[in-house]
Short mmCIF file of C-alpha atoms in Angstrom, two decimals:
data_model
loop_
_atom_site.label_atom_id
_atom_site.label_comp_id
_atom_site.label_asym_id
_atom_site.label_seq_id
_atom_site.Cartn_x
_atom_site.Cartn_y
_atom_site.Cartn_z
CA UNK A 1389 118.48 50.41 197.45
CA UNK A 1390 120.20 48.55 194.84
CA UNK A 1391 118.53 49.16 191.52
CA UNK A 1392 116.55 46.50 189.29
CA UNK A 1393 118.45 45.40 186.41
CA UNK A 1394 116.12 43.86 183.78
CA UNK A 1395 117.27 42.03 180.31
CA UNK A 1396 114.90 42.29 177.47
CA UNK A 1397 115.44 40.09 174.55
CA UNK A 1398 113.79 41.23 171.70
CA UNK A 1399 112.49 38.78 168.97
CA UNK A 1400 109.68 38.05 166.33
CA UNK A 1401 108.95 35.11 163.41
CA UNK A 1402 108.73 37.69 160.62
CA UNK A 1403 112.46 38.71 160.47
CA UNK A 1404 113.23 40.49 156.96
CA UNK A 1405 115.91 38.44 155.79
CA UNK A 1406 115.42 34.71 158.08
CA UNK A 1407 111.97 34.22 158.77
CA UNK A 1408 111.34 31.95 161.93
CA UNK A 1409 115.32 32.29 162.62
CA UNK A 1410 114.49 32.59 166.98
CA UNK A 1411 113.22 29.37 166.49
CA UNK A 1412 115.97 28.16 164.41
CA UNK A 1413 117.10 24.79 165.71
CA UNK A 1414 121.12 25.38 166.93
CA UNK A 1415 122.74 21.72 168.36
CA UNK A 1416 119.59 20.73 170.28
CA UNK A 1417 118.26 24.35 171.33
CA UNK A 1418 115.97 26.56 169.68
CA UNK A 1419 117.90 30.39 168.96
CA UNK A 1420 115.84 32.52 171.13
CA UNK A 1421 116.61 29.73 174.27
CA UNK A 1422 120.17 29.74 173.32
CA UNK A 1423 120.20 33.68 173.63
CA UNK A 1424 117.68 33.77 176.78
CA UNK A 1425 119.52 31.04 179.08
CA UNK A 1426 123.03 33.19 178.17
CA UNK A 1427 121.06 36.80 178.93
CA UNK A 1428 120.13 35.16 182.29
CA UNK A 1429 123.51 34.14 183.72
CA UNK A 1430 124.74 37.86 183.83
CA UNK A 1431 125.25 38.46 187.36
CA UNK A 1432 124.03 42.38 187.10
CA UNK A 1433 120.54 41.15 186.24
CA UNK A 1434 117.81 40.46 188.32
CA UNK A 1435 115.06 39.11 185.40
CA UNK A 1436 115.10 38.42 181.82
CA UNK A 1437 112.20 38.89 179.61
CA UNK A 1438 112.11 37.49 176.17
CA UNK A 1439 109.42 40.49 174.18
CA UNK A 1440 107.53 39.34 170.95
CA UNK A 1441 104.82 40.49 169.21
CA UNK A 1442 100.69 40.52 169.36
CA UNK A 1443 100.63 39.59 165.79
CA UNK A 1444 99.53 35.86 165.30
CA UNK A 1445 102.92 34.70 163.27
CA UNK A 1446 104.65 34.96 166.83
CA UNK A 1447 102.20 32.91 168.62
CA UNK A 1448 104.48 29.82 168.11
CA UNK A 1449 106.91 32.43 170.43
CA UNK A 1450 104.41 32.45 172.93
CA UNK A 1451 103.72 28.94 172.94
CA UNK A 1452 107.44 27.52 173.37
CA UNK A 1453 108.03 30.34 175.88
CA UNK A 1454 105.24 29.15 177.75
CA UNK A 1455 106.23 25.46 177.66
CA UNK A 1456 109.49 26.47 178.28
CA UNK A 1457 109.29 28.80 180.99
CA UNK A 1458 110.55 31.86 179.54
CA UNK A 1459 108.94 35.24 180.95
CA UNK A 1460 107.38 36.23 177.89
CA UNK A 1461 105.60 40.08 176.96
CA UNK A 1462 104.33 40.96 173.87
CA UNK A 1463 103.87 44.36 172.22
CA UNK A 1464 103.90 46.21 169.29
CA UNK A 1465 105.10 44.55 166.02
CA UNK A 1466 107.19 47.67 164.40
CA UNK A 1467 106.91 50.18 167.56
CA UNK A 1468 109.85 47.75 169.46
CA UNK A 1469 110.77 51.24 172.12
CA UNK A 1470 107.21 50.63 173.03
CA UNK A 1471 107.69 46.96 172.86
CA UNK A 1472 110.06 47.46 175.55
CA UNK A 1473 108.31 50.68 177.49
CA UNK A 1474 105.67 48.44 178.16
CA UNK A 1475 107.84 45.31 179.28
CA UNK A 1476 110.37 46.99 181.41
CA UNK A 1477 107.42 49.37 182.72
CA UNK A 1478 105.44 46.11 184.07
CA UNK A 1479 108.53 44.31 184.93
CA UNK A 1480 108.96 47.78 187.76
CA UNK A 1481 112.97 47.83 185.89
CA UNK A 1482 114.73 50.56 187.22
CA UNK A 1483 117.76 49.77 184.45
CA UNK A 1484 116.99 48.08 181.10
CA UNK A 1485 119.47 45.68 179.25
CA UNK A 1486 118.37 45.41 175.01
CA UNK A 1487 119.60 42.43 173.76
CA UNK A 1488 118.36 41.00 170.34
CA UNK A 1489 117.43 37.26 169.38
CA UNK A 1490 119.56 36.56 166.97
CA UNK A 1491 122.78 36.97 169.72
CA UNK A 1492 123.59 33.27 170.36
CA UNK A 1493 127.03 33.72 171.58
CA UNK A 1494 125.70 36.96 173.50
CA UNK A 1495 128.25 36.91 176.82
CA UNK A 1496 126.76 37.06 180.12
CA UNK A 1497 130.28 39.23 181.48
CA UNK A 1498 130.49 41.51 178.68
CA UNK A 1499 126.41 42.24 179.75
CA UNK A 1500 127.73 42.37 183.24
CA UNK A 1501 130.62 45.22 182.33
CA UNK A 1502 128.39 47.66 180.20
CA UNK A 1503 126.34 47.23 182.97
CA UNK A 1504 128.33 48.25 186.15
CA UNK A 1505 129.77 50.88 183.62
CA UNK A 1506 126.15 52.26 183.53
CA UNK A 1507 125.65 52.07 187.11
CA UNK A 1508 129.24 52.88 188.45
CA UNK A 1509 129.34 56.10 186.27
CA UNK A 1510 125.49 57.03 186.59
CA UNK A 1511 125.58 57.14 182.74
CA UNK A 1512 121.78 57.40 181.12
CA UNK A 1513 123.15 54.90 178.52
CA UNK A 1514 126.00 52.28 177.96
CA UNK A 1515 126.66 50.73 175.04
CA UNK A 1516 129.90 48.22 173.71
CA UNK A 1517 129.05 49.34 170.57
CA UNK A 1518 127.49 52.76 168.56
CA UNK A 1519 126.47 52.76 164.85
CA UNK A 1520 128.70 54.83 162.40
CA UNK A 1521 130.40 57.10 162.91
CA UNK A 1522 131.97 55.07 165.65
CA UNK A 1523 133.83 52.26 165.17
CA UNK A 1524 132.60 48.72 166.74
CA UNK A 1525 135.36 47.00 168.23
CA UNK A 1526 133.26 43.91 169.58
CA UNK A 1527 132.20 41.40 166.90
CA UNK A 1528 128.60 41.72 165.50
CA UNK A 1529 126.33 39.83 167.70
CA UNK A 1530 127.86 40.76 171.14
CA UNK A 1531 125.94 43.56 171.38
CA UNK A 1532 124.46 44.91 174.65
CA UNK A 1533 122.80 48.60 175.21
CA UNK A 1534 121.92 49.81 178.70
CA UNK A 1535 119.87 52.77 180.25
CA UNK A 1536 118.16 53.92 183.04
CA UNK A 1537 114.09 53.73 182.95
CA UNK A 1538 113.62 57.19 183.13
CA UNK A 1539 115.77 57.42 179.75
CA UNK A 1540 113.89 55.33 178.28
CA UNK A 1541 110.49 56.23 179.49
CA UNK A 1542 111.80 59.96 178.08
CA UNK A 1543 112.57 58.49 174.65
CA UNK A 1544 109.42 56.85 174.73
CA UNK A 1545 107.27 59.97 175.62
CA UNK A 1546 109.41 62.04 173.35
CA UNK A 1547 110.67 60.49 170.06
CA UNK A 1548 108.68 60.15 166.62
CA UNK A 1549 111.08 59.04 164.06
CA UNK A 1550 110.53 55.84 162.51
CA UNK A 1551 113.83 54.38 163.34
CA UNK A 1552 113.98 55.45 166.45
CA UNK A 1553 111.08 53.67 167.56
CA UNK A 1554 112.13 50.24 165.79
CA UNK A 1555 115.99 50.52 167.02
CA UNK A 1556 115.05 51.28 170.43
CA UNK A 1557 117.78 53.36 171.90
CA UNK A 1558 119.01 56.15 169.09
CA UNK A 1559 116.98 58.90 170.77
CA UNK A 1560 119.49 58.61 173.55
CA UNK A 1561 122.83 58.57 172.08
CA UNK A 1562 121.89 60.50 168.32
CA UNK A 1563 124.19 63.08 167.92
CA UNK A 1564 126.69 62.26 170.19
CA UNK A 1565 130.20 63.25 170.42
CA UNK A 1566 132.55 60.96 172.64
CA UNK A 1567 135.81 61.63 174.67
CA UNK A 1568 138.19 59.02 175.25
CA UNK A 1569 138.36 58.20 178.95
CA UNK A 1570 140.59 55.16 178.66
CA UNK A 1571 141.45 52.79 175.93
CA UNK A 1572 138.58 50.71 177.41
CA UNK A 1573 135.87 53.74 177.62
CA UNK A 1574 134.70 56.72 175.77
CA UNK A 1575 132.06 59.09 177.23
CA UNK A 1576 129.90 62.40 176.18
CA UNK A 1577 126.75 63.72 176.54
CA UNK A 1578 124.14 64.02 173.68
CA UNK A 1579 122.51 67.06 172.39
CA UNK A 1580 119.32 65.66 174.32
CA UNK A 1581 121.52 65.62 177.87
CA UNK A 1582 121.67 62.28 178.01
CA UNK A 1583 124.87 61.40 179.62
CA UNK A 1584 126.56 58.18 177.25
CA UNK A 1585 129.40 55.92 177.50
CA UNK A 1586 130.80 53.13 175.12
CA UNK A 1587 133.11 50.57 175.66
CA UNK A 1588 135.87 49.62 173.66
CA UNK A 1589 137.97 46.54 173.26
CA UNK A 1590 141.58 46.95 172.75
CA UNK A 1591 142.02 44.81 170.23
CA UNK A 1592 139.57 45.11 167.15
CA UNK A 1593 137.55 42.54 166.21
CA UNK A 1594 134.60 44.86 164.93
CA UNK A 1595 134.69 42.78 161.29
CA UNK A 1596 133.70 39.32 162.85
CA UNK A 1597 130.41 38.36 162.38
CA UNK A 1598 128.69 36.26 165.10
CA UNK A 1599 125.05 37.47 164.42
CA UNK A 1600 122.20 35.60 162.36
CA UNK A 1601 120.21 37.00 159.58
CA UNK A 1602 121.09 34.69 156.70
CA UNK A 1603 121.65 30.88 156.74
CA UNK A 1604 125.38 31.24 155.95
CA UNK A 1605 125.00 32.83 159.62
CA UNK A 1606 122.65 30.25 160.75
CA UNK A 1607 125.09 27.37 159.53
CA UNK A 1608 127.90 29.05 161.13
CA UNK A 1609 126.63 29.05 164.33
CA UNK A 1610 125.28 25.82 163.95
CA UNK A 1611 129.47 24.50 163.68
CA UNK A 1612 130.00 26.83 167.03
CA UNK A 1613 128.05 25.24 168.88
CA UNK A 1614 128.82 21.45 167.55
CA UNK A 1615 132.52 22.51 167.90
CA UNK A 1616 131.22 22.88 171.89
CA UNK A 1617 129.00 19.98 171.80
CA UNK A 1618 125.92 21.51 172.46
CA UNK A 1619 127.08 23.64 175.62
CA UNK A 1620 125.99 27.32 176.29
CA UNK A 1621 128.36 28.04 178.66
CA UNK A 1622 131.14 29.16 176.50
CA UNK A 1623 132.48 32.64 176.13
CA UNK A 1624 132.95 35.10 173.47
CA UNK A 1625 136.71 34.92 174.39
CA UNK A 1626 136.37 30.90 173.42
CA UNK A 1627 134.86 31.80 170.38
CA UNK A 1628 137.86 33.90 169.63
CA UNK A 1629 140.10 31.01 170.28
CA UNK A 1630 138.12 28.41 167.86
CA UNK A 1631 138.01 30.65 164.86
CA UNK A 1632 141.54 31.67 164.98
CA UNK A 1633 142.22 27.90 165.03
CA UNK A 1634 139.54 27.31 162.43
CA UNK A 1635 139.34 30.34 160.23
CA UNK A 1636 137.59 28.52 158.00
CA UNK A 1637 134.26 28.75 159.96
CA UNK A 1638 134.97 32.58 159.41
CA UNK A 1639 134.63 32.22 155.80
CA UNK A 1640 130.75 30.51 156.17
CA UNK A 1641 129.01 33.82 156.15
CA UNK A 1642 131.83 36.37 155.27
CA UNK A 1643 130.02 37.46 152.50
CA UNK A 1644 127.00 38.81 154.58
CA UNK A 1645 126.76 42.65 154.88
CA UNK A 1646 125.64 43.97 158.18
CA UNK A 1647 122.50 45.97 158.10
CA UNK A 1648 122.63 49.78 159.62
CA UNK A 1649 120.62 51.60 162.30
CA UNK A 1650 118.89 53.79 159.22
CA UNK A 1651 117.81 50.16 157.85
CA UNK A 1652 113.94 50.17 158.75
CA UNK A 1653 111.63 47.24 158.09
CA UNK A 1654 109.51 48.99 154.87
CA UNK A 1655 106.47 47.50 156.48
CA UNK A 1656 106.74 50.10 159.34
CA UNK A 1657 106.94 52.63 157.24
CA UNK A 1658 103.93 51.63 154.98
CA UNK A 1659 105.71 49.73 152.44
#
């Protein structure tokens, strides 16, 4: 029987550095729409969830997913591995795809290919990109992590680190030391068995910055999307193509530092 993919986009109002940015208008389009109608074209998946909160600052979430008719869960507000335990557990997913809200060029085929690399390869965990010490080679904000349920269900029952309950996925992959396979594909398994693979595009373009977290990023996706006239249907390769013609959009938010896995929201932690 073919297994159940399911996409989980993860999301809340009370981001660190862009408060309210998944509802952050974009040519037409709230943010977390943009990101959910993309998530939902990839051919591998079966359903896509969007996962907020219980706390009352994301019941505006709730409310447009509702009029919208986005599948909607809500969870804990720092615990996000439980956040998505509980979603993919109700949702009966037999593979999970993370994907975060603030992703609105996220590309339905480059979901599809860490996908099939998960299932082809009976990895635990796919990734196209793993914090340091490995080097990205897809642009910030393409980012897609896969794993089985049971993985994730093992994380779930097992971890207790602080960072690995808000990030999701680093019990899997922690500690990991990769082999290349191809140019395209690295693989290893972790000191917790868990058998990993990361994909790797042969040409890097690890420095570009498609995410949001700041309005420089806000604005710059903001021209994107104008430059497309509102459409969603463009991919990350088209992207490519417009900023090499217009580098200038590059320079919008090329001041913005990239957080790190190890970056935890202080409120977690007590702060």
């Amino acid at each position: 029987m073919k297994p159940k993919v399911v996409a989980i986009i993860q999301g809340r109002m009370s981001s660190s550095r862009l408060p309210g940015k998944i509802l952050a208008n974009i040519a037409g389009q709230p943010m977390l729409q943009r990101v959910f109608l993309r998530t939902a074209r990839a051919a591998t998946v079966a359903e896509t969830f969007f996962a907020t909160t219980t706390d009352p600052s994301d019941d505006p979430v709730a409310e447009y997913c509702d009029f919208s008719g986005i599948p909607l869960t809500r969870g804990s507000l720092y615990d996000v591995l439980d956040r998505y335990y509980q979603a993919a557990q109700g949702a009966k997913a037999d593979v999970v795809v993370r994907i975060t809200a603030d992703c609105p060029v996220i590309d339905p085929e480059l979901i599809d290919d860490v996908t099939k690399t998960l299932l082809e390869g009976e990895y635990d965990f796919a990734a196209n990109r793993l914090p340091p010490p490995f080097h990205r080679t897809y642009p910030i904000g393409l980012d897609v992590e896969v794993c089985t349920f049971a993985a994730m269900e093992k994380a779930w029952k097992e971890s207790s680190e602080i960072f690995h309950r808000e990030h999701v996925m680093p019990y899997l992959y922690e500690g990991v030391e990769l082999s290349a396979v191809n140019r395209q594909r690295s693989e290893g398994v972790s000191p917790r068995g868990f058998r990993i693979a990361l994909l790797n595009h042969t040409t890097d373009f690890g420095d570009y910055r498609w995410t949001v977290d700041t309005p420089e990023d806000l604005e710059f996706m903001r021209q994107v999307y104008g430059r497309f006239n509102g459409r969603d249907d463009f991919s990350w390769k088209e992207v490519l193509d417009l900023v090499r013609k217009e580098p200038q959009l590059m320079q919008i938010n090329a001041a913005i530092k990239h957080k790190t896995l190890k970056d935890i929201d202080a409120r977690s932690a007590g702060g």
